[in-house]
PDB file of C-alpha atoms and ligand atoms in Angstrom:
ATOM      1  CA  MET A  13       0.000   0.000   0.000  1.00  0.00           C
ATOM      2  CA  PRO A  14       1.307   3.497  -0.823  1.00  0.00           C
ATOM      3  CA  ASP A  15       1.625   6.204   1.848  1.00  0.00           C
ATOM      4  CA  VAL A  16      -0.419   8.705  -0.097  1.00  0.00           C
ATOM      5  CA  CYS A  17      -3.565   8.640  -2.211  1.00  0.00           C
ATOM      6  CA  ILE A  18      -2.652   7.826  -5.832  1.00  0.00           C
ATOM      7  CA  GLN A  19      -5.236  10.307  -7.027  1.00  0.00           C
ATOM      8  CA  CYS A  20      -4.902  13.424  -4.877  1.00  0.00           C
ATOM      9  CA  GLY A  21      -1.698  12.819  -2.934  1.00  0.00           C
ATOM     10  CA  LYS A  22      -3.320  13.136   0.469  1.00  0.00           C
ATOM     11  CA  GLU A  23      -1.754  11.054   3.213  1.00  0.00           C
ATOM     12  CA  LEU A  24      -3.476   7.690   3.690  1.00  0.00           C
ATOM     13  CA  HIS A  25      -4.632   6.498   7.077  1.00  0.00           C
ATOM     14  CA  ARG A  26      -3.272   3.208   8.251  1.00  0.00           C
ATOM     15  CA  TYR A  27      -6.656   1.530   8.401  1.00  0.00           C
ATOM     16  CA  GLN A  28      -7.501   2.584   4.835  1.00  0.00           C
ATOM     17  CA  THR A  29      -8.132  -0.235   2.375  1.00  0.00           C
ATOM     18  CA  GLY A  30      -6.725   0.321  -1.104  1.00  0.00           C
ATOM     19  CA  ASN A  31      -4.688   3.076  -2.730  1.00  0.00           C
ATOM     20  CA  LEU A  32      -7.088   5.989  -2.526  1.00  0.00           C
ATOM     21  CA  CYS A  33      -7.929   8.315   0.329  1.00  0.00           C
ATOM     22  CA  HIS A  34     -11.347   8.192   1.870  1.00  0.00           C
ATOM     23  CA  ALA A  35     -12.662  11.228  -0.027  1.00  0.00           C
ATOM     24  CA  CYS A  36     -11.546   9.872  -3.409  1.00  0.00           C
ATOM     25  CA  GLN A  37     -13.046   6.461  -2.676  1.00  0.00           C
ATOM     26  CA  GLU A  38     -16.265   8.105  -1.609  1.00  0.00           C
ATOM     27  CA  LYS A  39     -16.433  10.009  -4.900  1.00  0.00           C
ATOM     28  CA  ARG A  40     -15.999   6.808  -6.894  1.00  0.00           C
ATOM     29  CA  LEU A  41     -18.508   5.032  -4.719  1.00  0.00           C
ATOM     30  CA  GLU A  42     -21.057   7.814  -5.196  1.00  0.00           C
ATOM     31  CA  LYS A  43     -20.577   7.621  -8.945  1.00  0.00           C
ATOM     32  CA  MET A  44     -21.016   3.876  -8.835  1.00  0.00           C
ATOM     33  CA  ILE A  45     -24.267   4.248  -6.903  1.00  0.00           C
ATOM     34  CA  THR A  46     -25.655   7.059  -9.078  1.00  0.00           C
ATOM     35  CA  ASP A  47     -24.773   5.106 -12.213  1.00  0.00           C
ATOM     36  CA  ASP A  48     -27.175   2.625 -10.684  1.00  0.00           C
ATOM     37  CA  LYS A  49     -24.673  -0.154 -10.838  1.00  0.00           C
ATOM     38  CA  ASP A  50     -26.111  -1.924  -7.870  1.00  0.00           C
ATOM     39  CA  LEU A  51     -24.359  -5.083  -8.922  1.00  0.00           C
ATOM     40  CA  VAL A  52     -20.637  -4.563  -8.518  1.00  0.00           C
ATOM     41  CA  ASP A  53     -18.047  -7.004  -9.790  1.00  0.00           C
ATOM     42  CA  ALA A  54     -14.468  -7.432  -8.607  1.00  0.00           C
ATOM     43  CA  GLU A  55     -13.147  -5.018 -11.252  1.00  0.00           C
ATOM     44  CA  GLY A  56     -15.624  -2.344 -10.198  1.00  0.00           C
ATOM     45  CA  TYR A  57     -14.849  -2.748  -6.512  1.00  0.00           C
ATOM     46  CA  ALA A  58     -11.110  -2.743  -7.237  1.00  0.00           C
ATOM     47  CA  ALA A  59     -11.469   0.498  -9.217  1.00  0.00           C
ATOM     48  CA  MET A  60     -13.344   2.093  -6.352  1.00  0.00           C
ATOM     49  CA  LEU A  61     -10.472   1.289  -3.991  1.00  0.00           C
ATOM     50  CA  GLY A  62      -7.871   2.445  -6.511  1.00  0.00           C
ATOM     51  CA  LEU A  63      -6.421  -1.043  -6.955  1.00  0.00           C
ATOM     52  CA  ASP A  64      -4.863  -2.080 -10.261  1.00  0.00           C
ATOM     53  CA  SER A  65      -6.503  -5.440 -10.581  1.00  0.00           C
ATOM     54  CA  ALA A  66      -9.268  -7.717  -9.433  1.00  0.00           C
ATOM     55  CA  GLU A  67      -6.528 -10.068  -8.237  1.00  0.00           C
ATOM     56  CA  GLN A  68      -5.403  -7.523  -5.639  1.00  0.00           C
ATOM     57  CA  LEU A  69      -8.995  -7.169  -4.546  1.00  0.00           C
ATOM     58  CA  LYS A  70      -9.434 -10.910  -4.138  1.00  0.00           C
ATOM     59  CA  ARG A  71      -6.333 -11.008  -1.979  1.00  0.00           C
ATOM     60  CA  LEU A  72      -7.892  -8.352   0.271  1.00  0.00           C
ATOM     61  CA  ALA A  73     -11.164 -10.270   0.317  1.00  0.00           C
ATOM     62  CA  ARG A  74      -9.361 -13.294   1.703  1.00  0.00           C
ATOM     63  CA  LYS A  75      -7.998 -11.118   4.486  1.00  0.00           C
ATOM     64  CA  GLY A  76     -11.589 -10.213   5.357  1.00  0.00           C
ATOM     65  CA  VAL A  77     -11.245  -6.452   4.894  1.00  0.00           C
ATOM     66  CA  LEU A  78     -13.951  -6.009   2.258  1.00  0.00           C
ATOM     67  CA  ALA A  79     -17.718  -5.792   2.299  1.00  0.00           C
ATOM     68  CA  PRO A  80     -19.431  -9.188   2.294  1.00  0.00           C
ATOM     69  CA  ARG A  81     -20.235 -10.574  -1.138  1.00  0.00           C
ATOM     70  CA  ILE A  82     -23.734 -11.489  -2.220  1.00  0.00           C
ATOM     71  CA  PRO A  83     -24.405 -14.705  -0.390  1.00  0.00           C
ATOM     72  CA  ALA A  84     -25.474 -17.870  -2.137  1.00  0.00           C
ATOM     73  CA  ILE A  85     -23.993 -17.109  -5.545  1.00  0.00           C
ATOM     74  CA  LYS A  86     -20.473 -18.358  -5.900  1.00  0.00           C
ATOM     75  CA  GLN A  87     -19.274 -15.282  -7.737  1.00  0.00           C
ATOM     76  CA  TRP A  88     -17.339 -12.124  -7.039  1.00  0.00           C
ATOM     77  CA  ARG A  89     -20.362  -9.880  -6.891  1.00  0.00           C
ATOM     78  CA  TRP A  90     -21.359  -7.248  -4.380  1.00  0.00           C
ATOM     79  CA  ARG A  91     -24.392  -5.066  -3.894  1.00  0.00           C
ATOM     80  CA  GLY A  92     -23.449  -1.407  -4.238  1.00  0.00           C
ATOM     81  CA  LYS A  93     -25.525  -0.560  -1.170  1.00  0.00           C
ATOM     82  CA  VAL A  94     -23.706  -3.167   0.892  1.00  0.00           C
ATOM     83  CA  ILE A  95     -20.343  -1.701  -0.111  1.00  0.00           C
ATOM     84  CA  GLU A  96     -21.644   1.751   0.768  1.00  0.00           C
ATOM     85  CA  ALA A  97     -22.865   0.665   4.198  1.00  0.00           C
ATOM     86  CA  TRP A  98     -19.587  -1.140   4.879  1.00  0.00           C
ATOM     87  CA  PHE A  99     -17.621   1.901   3.783  1.00  0.00           C
ATOM     88  CA  LYS A 100     -19.545   4.228   6.105  1.00  0.00           C
ATOM     89  CA  GLN A 101     -19.289   1.831   9.012  1.00  0.00           C
ATOM     90  CA  LYS A 102     -15.543   1.531   8.457  1.00  0.00           C
ATOM     91  CA  GLN A 103     -15.188   5.294   8.367  1.00  0.00           C
ATOM     92  CA  ARG A 104     -17.019   5.628  11.663  1.00  0.00           C
ATOM     93  CA  ALA A 105     -14.853   2.924  13.231  1.00  0.00           C
ATOM     94  CA  GLY A 106     -11.748   4.711  11.958  1.00  0.00           C
ATOM     95  CA  ASP A 107     -12.939   8.040  13.357  1.00  0.00           C
ATOM     96  CA  VAL A 108     -13.582   6.508  16.762  1.00  0.00           C
ATOM     97  CA  LEU A 109     -10.157   4.880  16.836  1.00  0.00           C
ATOM     98  CA  ARG A 110      -8.460   8.094  15.792  1.00  0.00           C
ATOM     99  CA  ARG A 111     -10.320  10.175  18.359  1.00  0.00           C
ATOM    100  CA  THR A 112      -9.522   7.655  21.071  1.00  0.00           C
ATOM    101  CA  ALA A 113      -5.818   7.550  20.207  1.00  0.00           C
ATOM    102  CA  MET A 114      -5.731  11.360  20.293  1.00  0.00           C
ATOM    103  CA  GLY A 115      -7.376  11.322  23.727  1.00  0.00           C
ATOM    104  CA  ILE A 116      -4.886   8.799  25.067  1.00  0.00           C
ATOM    105  CA  ALA A 117      -2.009  10.803  23.598  1.00  0.00           C
ATOM    106  CA  SER A 118      -3.300  13.982  25.209  1.00  0.00           C
ATOM    107  CA  ASN A 119      -3.593  12.316  28.627  1.00  0.00           C
ATOM    108  CA  LEU A 120      -0.137  10.765  28.324  1.00  0.00           C
ATOM    109  CA  ARG A 121       1.323  14.169  27.514  1.00  0.00           C
ATOM    110  CA  ARG A 122      -0.564  15.973  30.259  1.00  0.00           C
ATOM    111  CA  CYS A 123       0.243  13.455  32.989  1.00  0.00           C
ATOM    112  CA  SER A 124       3.880  12.820  32.096  1.00  0.00           C
ATOM    113  CA  ASN A 125       4.660  16.558  32.016  1.00  0.00           C
ATOM    114  CA  ASP A 126       2.992  17.314  35.339  1.00  0.00           C
ATOM    115  CA  SER A 127       5.281  16.953  38.338  1.00  0.00           C
ATOM    116  CA  VAL A 128       2.309  16.707  40.680  1.00  0.00           C
ATOM    117  CA  ILE A 129       0.865  13.741  38.780  1.00  0.00           C
ATOM    118  CA  CYS A 130       4.086  12.082  37.674  1.00  0.00           C
ATOM    119  CA  LEU A 131       6.085  11.592  40.838  1.00  0.00           C
ATOM    120  CA  SER A 132       8.497   8.900  39.743  1.00  0.00           C
ATOM    121  CA  PRO A 133       9.513   7.583  36.275  1.00  0.00           C
ATOM    122  CA  SER A 134       8.868   4.042  37.414  1.00  0.00           C
ATOM    123  CA  ASP A 135       5.247   4.806  38.370  1.00  0.00           C
ATOM    124  CA  LYS A 136       2.421   3.506  36.233  1.00  0.00           C
ATOM    125  CA  ILE A 137       0.084   6.080  34.754  1.00  0.00           C
ATOM    126  CA  GLY A 138      -2.903   4.045  35.943  1.00  0.00           C
ATOM    127  CA  SER A 139      -6.527   4.777  35.134  1.00  0.00           C
ATOM    128  CA  LYS A 140      -5.690   8.475  34.655  1.00  0.00           C
ATOM    129  CA  VAL A 141      -4.852   7.545  31.070  1.00  0.00           C
ATOM    130  CA  TYR A 142      -8.591   7.038  30.456  1.00  0.00           C
ATOM    131  CA  GLY A 143      -9.410  10.437  31.953  1.00  0.00           C
ATOM    132  CA  GLN A 144     -12.605   9.255  33.602  1.00  0.00           C
ATOM    133  CA  GLU A 145     -12.086  11.021  36.921  1.00  0.00           C
ATOM    134  CA  HIS A 146     -10.522  14.274  37.994  1.00  0.00           C
ATOM    135  CA  VAL A 147      -6.975  14.099  39.270  1.00  0.00           C
ATOM    136  CA  LEU A 148      -4.922  16.537  41.227  1.00  0.00           C
ATOM    137  CA  GLY A 149      -2.568  18.288  38.844  1.00  0.00           C
ATOM    138  CA  THR A 150      -1.011  21.594  37.943  1.00  0.00           C
ATOM    139  CA  THR A 151      -3.086  24.194  36.125  1.00  0.00           C
ATOM    140  CA  ASP A 152      -1.723  26.537  33.469  1.00  0.00           C
ATOM    141  CA  VAL A 153      -1.146  29.201  36.086  1.00  0.00           C
ATOM    142  CA  GLY A 154       0.737  26.786  38.318  1.00  0.00           C
ATOM    143  CA  ARG A 155      -1.936  26.063  40.892  1.00  0.00           C
ATOM    144  CA  VAL A 156      -2.425  22.538  42.190  1.00  0.00           C
ATOM    145  CA  GLU A 157      -6.041  21.546  41.845  1.00  0.00           C
ATOM    146  CA  PRO A 158      -8.255  18.911  40.240  1.00  0.00           C
ATOM    147  CA  ILE A 159      -7.688  19.000  36.490  1.00  0.00           C
ATOM    148  CA  THR A 160      -9.770  17.611  33.646  1.00  0.00           C
ATOM    149  CA  LEU A 161      -8.296  15.005  31.339  1.00  0.00           C
ATOM    150  CA  VAL A 162      -9.775  13.752  28.067  1.00  0.00           C
ATOM    151  CA  LYS A 163     -12.418  11.082  28.661  1.00  0.00           C
ATOM    152  CA  VAL A 164     -11.529   7.980  26.700  1.00  0.00           C
ATOM    153  CA  ASP A 165     -13.565   4.821  26.203  1.00  0.00           C
ATOM    154  CA  ARG A 166     -11.443   2.069  27.705  1.00  0.00           C
ATOM    155  CA  SER A 167     -12.597  -0.745  25.444  1.00  0.00           C
ATOM    156  CA  VAL A 168     -11.931   1.272  22.272  1.00  0.00           C
ATOM    157  CA  ALA A 169      -8.570   2.278  23.723  1.00  0.00           C
ATOM    158  CA  LEU A 170      -7.680  -1.358  24.364  1.00  0.00           C
ATOM    159  CA  ASN A 171      -8.726  -2.202  20.816  1.00  0.00           C
ATOM    160  CA  ALA A 172      -6.417   0.549  19.534  1.00  0.00           C
ATOM    161  CA  LEU A 173      -3.619  -0.770  21.739  1.00  0.00           C
ATOM    162  CA  GLU A 174      -4.017  -4.205  20.190  1.00  0.00           C
ATOM    163  CA  GLN A 175      -3.777  -2.773  16.694  1.00  0.00           C
ATOM    164  CA  LEU A 176      -0.584  -0.817  17.234  1.00  0.00           C
ATOM    165  CA  PRO A 177       2.368  -2.826  15.892  1.00  0.00           C
ATOM    166  CA  LYS A 178       4.919  -3.374  18.658  1.00  0.00           C
ATOM    167  CA  LYS A 179       7.707  -3.043  16.126  1.00  0.00           C
ATOM    168  CA  GLU A 180       6.805   0.614  15.597  1.00  0.00           C
ATOM    169  CA  PHE A 181       5.812   1.078  19.228  1.00  0.00           C
ATOM    170  CA  PRO A 182       8.441  -0.737  21.313  1.00  0.00           C
ATOM    171  CA  GLU A 183       7.208   1.257  24.326  1.00  0.00           C
ATOM    172  CA  LEU A 184       4.123  -0.971  24.280  1.00  0.00           C
ATOM    173  CA  ILE A 185       5.930  -4.317  24.371  1.00  0.00           C
ATOM    174  CA  GLY A 186       4.432  -6.364  27.172  1.00  0.00           C
ATOM    175  CA  ILE A 187       1.685  -3.799  27.753  1.00  0.00           C
ATOM    176  CA  THR A 188      -1.901  -5.093  27.576  1.00  0.00           C
ATOM    177  CA  ASP A 189      -3.525  -2.107  29.275  1.00  0.00           C
ATOM    178  CA  TRP A 190      -2.626   1.572  28.796  1.00  0.00           C
ATOM    179  CA  ALA A 191      -2.862   1.961  32.575  1.00  0.00           C
ATOM    180  CA  ASP A 192       0.234  -0.242  32.979  1.00  0.00           C
ATOM    181  CA  LEU A 193       2.460   2.180  31.054  1.00  0.00           C
ATOM    182  CA  THR A 194       5.184   3.536  33.276  1.00  0.00           C
ATOM    183  CA  TYR A 195       6.246   7.161  32.881  1.00  0.00           C
ATOM    184  CA  ASP A 196       9.756   6.223  31.783  1.00  0.00           C
ATOM    185  CA  ARG A 197       8.252   4.770  28.589  1.00  0.00           C
ATOM    186  CA  ILE A 198       6.277   7.894  27.770  1.00  0.00           C
ATOM    187  CA  ASN A 199       8.060  10.588  25.816  1.00  0.00           C
ATOM    188  CA  GLU A 200       7.094  13.152  23.202  1.00  0.00           C
ATOM    189  CA  ASP A 201       8.373  11.043  20.313  1.00  0.00           C
ATOM    190  CA  PHE A 202       6.149   8.135  21.332  1.00  0.00           C
ATOM    191  CA  ILE A 203       3.134  10.438  21.794  1.00  0.00           C
ATOM    192  CA  VAL A 204       3.609  11.999  18.350  1.00  0.00           C
ATOM    193  CA  ARG A 205       3.842   8.541  16.721  1.00  0.00           C
ATOM    194  CA  LEU A 206       0.624   7.582  18.484  1.00  0.00           C
ATOM    195  CA  GLU A 207      -1.161  10.719  17.293  1.00  0.00           C
ATOM    196  CA  ALA A 208      -0.150  10.033  13.714  1.00  0.00           C
ATOM    197  CA  TYR A 209      -0.937   6.343  13.534  1.00  0.00           C
ATOM    198  CA  PHE A 210      -4.676   5.959  12.935  1.00  0.00           C
TER     199      PHE A 210
HETATM  200 ZN1  LIG B  12      -7.441  11.181  -2.590  1.00  0.00          ZN
END
């Protein structure tokens, strides 16, 4: 997969399927729907994703990252509406993941830079990473009082954690819950990588 959309050059998100950005895929999908091609074959679906061939599409299908085919017929055929619904659902899932990762990143940054919250590098960040309750921290004007962190859905956050490749995020090796991260593993470089991933 390329890093950027082959049509407009916009950076591709990691979860994106195919060689086109979301907006370009959406345009092709809309055209497909308005052309009233409700029956989509492998070539049509491949074109929508910006793939060169139906073969590439079939490889993706085997990985389970495409809309479900029309059941019962043993052919590479999809309903346009099913692709559309799948596409929208995938976009929503991607948005949620991205928002969650940004929330986690924000809480990591806030907590690790606050000497009231982060007392020792070997301490775990704990449930503060999910931002569900107020914690005592330092305000912008230097006062120590309860501060507000970004509320993050724990189950989505754990899902995101599972998806992050440990090769690119060695800080997360052996970590199965964000709360177990110790401050010595949290630095700006790691946080920036996290913000950029999804
Ligand atoms: Zn594009």
